[in-house]
Coordinates of N, CA, C and O in Angstrom, one line a residue:
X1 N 5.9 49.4 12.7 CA 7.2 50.1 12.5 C 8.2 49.2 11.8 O 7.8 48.1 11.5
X2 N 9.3 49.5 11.6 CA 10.5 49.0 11.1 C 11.9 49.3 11.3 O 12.1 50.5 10.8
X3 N 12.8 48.9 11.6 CA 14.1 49.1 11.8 C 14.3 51.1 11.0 O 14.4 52.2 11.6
X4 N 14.2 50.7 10.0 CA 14.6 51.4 8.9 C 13.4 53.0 9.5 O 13.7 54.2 9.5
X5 N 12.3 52.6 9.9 CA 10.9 53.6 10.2 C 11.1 53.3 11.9 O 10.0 52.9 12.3
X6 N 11.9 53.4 12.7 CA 11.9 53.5 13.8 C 11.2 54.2 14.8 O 11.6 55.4 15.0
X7 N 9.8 53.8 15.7 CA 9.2 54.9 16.3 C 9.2 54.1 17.7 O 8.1 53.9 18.1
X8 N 10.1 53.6 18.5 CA 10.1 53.2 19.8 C 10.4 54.5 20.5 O 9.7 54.6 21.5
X9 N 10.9 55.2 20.2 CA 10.4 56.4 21.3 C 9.2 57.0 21.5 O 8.6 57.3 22.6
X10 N 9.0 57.4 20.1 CA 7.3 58.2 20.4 C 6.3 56.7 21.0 O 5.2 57.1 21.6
X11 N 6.4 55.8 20.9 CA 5.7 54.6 21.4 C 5.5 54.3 23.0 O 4.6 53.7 23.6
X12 N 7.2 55.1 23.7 CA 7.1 54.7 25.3 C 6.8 56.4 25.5 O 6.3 56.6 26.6
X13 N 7.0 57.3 24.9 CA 6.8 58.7 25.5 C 5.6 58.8 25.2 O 5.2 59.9 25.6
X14 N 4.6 58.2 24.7 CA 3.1 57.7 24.8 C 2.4 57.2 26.0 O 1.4 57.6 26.6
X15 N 3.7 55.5 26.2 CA 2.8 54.7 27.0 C 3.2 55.5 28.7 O 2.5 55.6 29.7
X16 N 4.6 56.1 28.7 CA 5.2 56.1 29.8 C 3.7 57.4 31.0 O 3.3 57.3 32.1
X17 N 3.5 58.2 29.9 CA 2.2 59.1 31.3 C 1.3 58.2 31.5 O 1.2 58.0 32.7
X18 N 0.8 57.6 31.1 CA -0.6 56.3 31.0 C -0.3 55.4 31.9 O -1.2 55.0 32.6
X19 N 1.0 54.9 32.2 CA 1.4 54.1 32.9 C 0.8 53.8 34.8 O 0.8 52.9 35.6
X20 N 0.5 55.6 34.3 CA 0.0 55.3 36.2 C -1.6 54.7 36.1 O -2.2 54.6 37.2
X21 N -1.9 54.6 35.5 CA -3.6 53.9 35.4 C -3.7 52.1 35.3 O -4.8 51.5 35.3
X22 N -2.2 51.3 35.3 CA -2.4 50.5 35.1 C -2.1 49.9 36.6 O -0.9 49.9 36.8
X23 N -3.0 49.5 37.6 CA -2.9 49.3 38.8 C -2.9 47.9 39.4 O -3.0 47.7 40.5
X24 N -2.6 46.9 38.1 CA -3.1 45.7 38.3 C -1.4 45.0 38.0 O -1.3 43.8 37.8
X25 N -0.3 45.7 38.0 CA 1.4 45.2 37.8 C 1.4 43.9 38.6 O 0.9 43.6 39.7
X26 N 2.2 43.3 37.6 CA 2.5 41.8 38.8 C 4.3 42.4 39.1 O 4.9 42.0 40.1
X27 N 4.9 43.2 38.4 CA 5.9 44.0 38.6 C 6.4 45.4 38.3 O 5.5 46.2 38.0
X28 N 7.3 45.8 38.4 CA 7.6 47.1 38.3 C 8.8 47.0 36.8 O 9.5 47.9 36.6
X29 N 8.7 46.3 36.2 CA 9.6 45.7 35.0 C 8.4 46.5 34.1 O 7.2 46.7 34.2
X30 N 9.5 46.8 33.0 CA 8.7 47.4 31.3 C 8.6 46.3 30.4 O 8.7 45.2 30.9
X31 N 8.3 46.5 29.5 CA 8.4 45.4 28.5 C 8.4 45.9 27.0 O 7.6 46.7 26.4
X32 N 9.3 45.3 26.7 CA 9.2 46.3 24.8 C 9.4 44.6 24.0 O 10.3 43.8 24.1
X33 N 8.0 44.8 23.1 CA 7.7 43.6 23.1 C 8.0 43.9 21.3 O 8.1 45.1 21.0
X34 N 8.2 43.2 20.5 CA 8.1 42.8 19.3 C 7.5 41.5 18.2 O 8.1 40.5 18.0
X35 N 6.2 41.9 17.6 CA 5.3 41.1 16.6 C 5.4 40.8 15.7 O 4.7 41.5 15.0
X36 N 6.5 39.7 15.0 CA 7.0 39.8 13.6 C 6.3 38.8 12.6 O 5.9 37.9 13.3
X37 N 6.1 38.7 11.7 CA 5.6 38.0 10.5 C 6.2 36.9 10.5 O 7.4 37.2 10.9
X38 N 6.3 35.6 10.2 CA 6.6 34.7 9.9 C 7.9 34.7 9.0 O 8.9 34.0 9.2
X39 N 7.8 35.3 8.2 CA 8.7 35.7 7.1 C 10.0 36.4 7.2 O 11.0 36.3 6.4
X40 N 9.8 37.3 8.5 CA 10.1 38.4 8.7 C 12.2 38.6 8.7 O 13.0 39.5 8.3
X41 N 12.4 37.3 9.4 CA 14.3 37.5 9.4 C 14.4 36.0 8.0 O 15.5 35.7 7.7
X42 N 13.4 35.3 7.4 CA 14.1 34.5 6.7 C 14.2 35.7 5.2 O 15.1 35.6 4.4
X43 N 13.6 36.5 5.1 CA 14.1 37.7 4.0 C 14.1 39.1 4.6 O 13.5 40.1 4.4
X44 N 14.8 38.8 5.4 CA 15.6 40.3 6.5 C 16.1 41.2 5.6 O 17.1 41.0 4.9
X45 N 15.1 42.9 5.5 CA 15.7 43.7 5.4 C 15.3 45.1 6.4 O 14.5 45.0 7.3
X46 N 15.7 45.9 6.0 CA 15.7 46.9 7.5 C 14.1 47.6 7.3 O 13.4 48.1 8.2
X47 N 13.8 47.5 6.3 CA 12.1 47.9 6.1 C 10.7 47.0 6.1 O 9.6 47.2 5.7
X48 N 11.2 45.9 6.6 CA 10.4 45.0 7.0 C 9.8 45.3 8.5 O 10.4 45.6 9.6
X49 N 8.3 45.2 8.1 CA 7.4 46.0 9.0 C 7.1 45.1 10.3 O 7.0 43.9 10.0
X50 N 6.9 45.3 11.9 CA 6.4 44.6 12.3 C 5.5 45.8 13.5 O 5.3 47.0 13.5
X51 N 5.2 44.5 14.6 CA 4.7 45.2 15.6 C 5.3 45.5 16.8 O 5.8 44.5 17.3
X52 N 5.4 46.8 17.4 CA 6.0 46.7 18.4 C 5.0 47.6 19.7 O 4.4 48.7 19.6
X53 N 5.0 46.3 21.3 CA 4.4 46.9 22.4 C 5.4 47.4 23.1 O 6.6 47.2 23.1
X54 N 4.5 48.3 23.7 CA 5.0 49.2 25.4 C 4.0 48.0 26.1 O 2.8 47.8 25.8
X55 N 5.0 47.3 27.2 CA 3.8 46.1 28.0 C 4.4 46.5 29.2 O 5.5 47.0 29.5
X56 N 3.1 46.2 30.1 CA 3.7 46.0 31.6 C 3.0 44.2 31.8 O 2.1 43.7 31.2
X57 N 3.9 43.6 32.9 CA 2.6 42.7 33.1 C 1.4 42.4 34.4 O 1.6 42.7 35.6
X58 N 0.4 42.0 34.0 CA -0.7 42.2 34.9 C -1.5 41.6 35.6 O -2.1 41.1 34.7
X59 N -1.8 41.2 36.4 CA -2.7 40.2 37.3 C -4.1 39.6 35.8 O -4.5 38.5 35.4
X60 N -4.3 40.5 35.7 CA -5.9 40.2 35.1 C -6.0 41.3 34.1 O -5.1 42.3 34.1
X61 N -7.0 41.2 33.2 CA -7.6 42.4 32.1 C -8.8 42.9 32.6 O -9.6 43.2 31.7
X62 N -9.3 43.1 33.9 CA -10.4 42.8 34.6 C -11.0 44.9 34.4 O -12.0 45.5 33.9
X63 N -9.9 45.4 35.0 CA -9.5 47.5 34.7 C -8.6 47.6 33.5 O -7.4 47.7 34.0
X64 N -8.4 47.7 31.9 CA -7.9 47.8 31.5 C -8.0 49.3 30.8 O -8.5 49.4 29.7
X65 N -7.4 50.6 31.4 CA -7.5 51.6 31.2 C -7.6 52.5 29.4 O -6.6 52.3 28.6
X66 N -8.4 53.2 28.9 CA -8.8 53.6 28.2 C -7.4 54.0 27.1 O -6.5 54.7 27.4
X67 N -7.9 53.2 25.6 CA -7.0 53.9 25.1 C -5.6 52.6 25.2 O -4.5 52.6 24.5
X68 N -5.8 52.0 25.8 CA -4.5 50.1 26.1 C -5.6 49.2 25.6 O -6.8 49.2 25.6
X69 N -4.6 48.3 25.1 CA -5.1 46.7 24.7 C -4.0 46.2 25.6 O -3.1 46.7 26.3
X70 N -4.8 44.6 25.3 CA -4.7 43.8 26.4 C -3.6 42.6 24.8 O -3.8 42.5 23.6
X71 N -2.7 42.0 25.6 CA -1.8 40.7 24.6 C -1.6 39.7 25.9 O -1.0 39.7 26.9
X72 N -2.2 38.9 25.2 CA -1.4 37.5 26.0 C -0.4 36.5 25.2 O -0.6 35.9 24.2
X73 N 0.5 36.5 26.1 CA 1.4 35.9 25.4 C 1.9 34.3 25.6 O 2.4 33.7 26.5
X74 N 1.5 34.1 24.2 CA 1.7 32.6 24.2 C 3.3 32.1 25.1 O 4.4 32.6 25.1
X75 N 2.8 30.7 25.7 CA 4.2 30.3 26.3 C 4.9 29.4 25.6 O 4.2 28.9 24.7
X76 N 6.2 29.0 25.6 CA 7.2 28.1 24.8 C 8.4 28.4 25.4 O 8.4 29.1 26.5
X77 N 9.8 27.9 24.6 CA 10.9 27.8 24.8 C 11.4 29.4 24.3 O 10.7 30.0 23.4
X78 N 12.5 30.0 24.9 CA 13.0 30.9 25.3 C 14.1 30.8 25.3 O 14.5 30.1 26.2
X79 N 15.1 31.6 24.4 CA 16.3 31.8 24.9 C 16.8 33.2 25.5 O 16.9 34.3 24.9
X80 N 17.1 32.9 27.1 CA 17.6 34.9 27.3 C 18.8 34.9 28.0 O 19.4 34.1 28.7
X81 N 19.0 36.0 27.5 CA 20.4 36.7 27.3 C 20.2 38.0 28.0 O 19.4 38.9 27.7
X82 N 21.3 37.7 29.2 CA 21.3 39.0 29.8 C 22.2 40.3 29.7 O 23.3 40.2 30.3
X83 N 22.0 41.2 29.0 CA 22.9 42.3 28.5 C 23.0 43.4 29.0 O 22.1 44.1 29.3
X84 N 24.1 43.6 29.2 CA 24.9 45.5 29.9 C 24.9 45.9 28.3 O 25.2 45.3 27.3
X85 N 24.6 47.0 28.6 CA 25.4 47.9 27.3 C 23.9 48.9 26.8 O 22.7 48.8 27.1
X86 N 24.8 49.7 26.0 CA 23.5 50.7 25.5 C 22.2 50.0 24.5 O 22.3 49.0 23.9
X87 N 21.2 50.9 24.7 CA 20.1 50.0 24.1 C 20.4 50.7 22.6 O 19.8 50.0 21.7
X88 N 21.0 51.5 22.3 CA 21.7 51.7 20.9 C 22.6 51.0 19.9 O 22.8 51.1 18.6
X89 N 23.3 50.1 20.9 CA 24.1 48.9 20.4 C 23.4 47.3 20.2 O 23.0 46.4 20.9
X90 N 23.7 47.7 18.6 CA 22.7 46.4 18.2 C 23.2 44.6 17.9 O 22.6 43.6 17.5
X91 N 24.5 44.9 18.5 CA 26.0 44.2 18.1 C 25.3 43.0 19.3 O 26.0 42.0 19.3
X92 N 24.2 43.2 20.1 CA 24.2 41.8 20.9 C 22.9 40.9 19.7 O 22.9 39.7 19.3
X93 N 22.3 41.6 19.5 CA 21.3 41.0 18.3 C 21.8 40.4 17.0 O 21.2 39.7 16.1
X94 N 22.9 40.8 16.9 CA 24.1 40.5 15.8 C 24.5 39.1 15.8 O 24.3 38.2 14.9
X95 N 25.2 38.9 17.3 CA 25.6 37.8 17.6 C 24.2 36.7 18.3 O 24.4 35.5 18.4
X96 N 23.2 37.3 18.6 CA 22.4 36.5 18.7 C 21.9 35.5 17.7 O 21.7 34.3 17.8
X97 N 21.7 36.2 16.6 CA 21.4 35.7 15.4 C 22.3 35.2 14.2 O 21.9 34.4 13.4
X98 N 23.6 35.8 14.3 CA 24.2 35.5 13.7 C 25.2 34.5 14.2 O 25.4 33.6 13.4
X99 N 25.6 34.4 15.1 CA 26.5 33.6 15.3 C 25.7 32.4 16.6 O 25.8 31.1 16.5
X100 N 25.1 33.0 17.8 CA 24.6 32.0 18.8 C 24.0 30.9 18.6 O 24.2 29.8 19.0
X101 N 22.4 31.6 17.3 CA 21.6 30.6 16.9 C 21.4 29.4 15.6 O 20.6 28.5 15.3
X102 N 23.2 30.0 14.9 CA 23.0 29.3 13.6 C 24.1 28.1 14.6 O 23.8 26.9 14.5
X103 N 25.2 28.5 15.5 CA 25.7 27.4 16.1 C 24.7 26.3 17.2 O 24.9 25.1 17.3
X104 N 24.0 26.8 17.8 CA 22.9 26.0 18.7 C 21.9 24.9 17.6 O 21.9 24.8 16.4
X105 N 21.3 24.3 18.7 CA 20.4 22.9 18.7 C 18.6 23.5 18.1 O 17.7 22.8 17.8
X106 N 18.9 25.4 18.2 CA 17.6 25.6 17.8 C 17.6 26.5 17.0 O 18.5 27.3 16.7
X107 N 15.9 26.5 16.2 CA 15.8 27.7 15.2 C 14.7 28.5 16.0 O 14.1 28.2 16.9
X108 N 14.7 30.0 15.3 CA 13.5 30.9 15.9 C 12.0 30.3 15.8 O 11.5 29.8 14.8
X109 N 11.3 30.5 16.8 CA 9.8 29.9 16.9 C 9.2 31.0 16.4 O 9.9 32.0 16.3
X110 N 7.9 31.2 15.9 CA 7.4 32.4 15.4 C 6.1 32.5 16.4 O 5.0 31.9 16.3
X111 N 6.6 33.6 17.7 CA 6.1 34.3 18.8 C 7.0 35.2 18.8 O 8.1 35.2 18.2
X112 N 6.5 36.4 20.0 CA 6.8 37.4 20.3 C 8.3 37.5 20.8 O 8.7 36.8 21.6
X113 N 9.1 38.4 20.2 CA 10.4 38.8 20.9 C 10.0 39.9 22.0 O 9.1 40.8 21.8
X114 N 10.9 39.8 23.0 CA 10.5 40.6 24.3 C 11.7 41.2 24.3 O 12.4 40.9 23.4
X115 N 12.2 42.4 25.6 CA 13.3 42.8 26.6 C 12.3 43.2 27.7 O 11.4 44.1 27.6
X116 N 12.5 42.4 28.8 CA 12.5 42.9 30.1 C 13.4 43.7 30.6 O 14.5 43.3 31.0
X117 N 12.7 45.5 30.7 CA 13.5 46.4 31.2 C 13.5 46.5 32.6 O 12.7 47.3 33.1
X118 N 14.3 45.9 33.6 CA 13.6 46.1 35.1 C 14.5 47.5 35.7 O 14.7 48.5 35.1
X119 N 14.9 47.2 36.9 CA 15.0 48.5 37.5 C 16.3 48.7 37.4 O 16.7 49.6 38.2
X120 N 18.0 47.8 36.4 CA 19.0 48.1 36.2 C 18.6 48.9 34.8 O 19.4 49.7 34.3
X121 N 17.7 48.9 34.3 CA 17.9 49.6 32.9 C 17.5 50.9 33.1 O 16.5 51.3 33.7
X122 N 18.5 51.6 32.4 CA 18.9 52.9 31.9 C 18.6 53.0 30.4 O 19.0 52.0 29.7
X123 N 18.1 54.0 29.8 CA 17.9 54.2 28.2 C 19.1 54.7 27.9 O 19.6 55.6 28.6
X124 N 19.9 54.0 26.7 CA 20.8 53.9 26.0 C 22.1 54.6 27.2 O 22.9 55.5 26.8
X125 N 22.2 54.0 28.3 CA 23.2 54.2 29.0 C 24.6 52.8 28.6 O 24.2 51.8 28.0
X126 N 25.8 52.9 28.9 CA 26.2 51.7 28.6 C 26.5 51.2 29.7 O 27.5 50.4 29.7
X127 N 25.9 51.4 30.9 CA 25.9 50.9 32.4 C 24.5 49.8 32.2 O 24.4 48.7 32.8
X128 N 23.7 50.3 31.5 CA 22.1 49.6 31.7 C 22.1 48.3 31.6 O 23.1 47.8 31.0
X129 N 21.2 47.6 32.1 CA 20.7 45.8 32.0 C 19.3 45.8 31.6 O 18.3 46.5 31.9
X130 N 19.6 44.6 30.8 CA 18.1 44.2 30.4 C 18.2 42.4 30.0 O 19.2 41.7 29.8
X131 N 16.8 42.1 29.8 CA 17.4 40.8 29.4 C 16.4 40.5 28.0 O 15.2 40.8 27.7
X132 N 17.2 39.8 27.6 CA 16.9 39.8 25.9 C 16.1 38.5 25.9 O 16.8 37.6 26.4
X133 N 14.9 38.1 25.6 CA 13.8 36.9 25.3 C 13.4 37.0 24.0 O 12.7 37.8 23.5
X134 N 14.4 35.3 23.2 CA 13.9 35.3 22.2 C 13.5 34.0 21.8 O 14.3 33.1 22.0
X135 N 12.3 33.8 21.3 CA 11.5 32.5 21.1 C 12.3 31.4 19.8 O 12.8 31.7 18.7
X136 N 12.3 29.9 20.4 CA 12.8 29.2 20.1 C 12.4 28.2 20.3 O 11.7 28.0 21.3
X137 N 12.8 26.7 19.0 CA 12.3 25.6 19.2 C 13.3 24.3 18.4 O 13.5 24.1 17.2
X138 N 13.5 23.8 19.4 CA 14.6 22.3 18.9 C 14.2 22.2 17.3 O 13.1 22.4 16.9
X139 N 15.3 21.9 16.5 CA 15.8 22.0 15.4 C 15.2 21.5 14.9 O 14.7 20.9 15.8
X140 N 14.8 21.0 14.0 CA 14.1 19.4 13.4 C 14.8 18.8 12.4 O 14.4 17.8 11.9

């Protein structure tokens, strides 16, 4: 998908019935994962295509119910950011990128961007929490 070609809803109104087959949770936390291209924010525009998961996380890939793939996700440095506000407002991604990471000691690593939705989050409520995981690595 893409900013511009948005399908995160039909994506979790997919994963969300399926969800009860996955019996192996290390939590009760969602995961809305994003797989970007290398390229992908140094020529940022809103039709730049990437990947996006419905994840839970899981003990093992040992029962991986029909119709799911399995991602493991590489580990590294991390910057997160814990956010109230609607998942409609994109004004925290703004200043993440625009203002937090061009002032900090780091640039983006090329892995997965996450949000862990746990059990304060509400969909596009402006009460909700989530926290924002984005990959990073000392400047060179």
């Amino acid at each position: 998908m893409s900013l511009a070609n948005n399908k995160t809803g039909e994506l979790w109104k997919n994963f969300a019935p399926k969800r009860r087959d996955i019996t192996n949770n290390l939590t009760n936390d969602l995961i809305s994962m994003q797989v970007y291209t290398p390229t992908h924010f140094a020529d940022f525009k809103p039709t730049n295509e990437f990947k996006k998961w419905a994840a839970v996380e899981v003990s093992d890939f040992d029962n991986v119910p029909i119709d799911m793939e399995t991602f493991t996700l590489k580990g590294g440095l991390y910057a997160v950011f814990d956010y109230k506000g609607s998942s409609n407002d994109n004004s925290i991604f703004q200043y993440i990128f625009g203002t937090w990471l061009p002032s900090s000691y780091y640039d983006l690593d090329d892995r997965p961007h996450f949000e862990v939705l746990g059990d304060k989050y509400k969909n596009n409520d402006p009460t909700s929490e989530e926290e924002i995981w984005i990959p990073i690595k000392l400047r060179q």
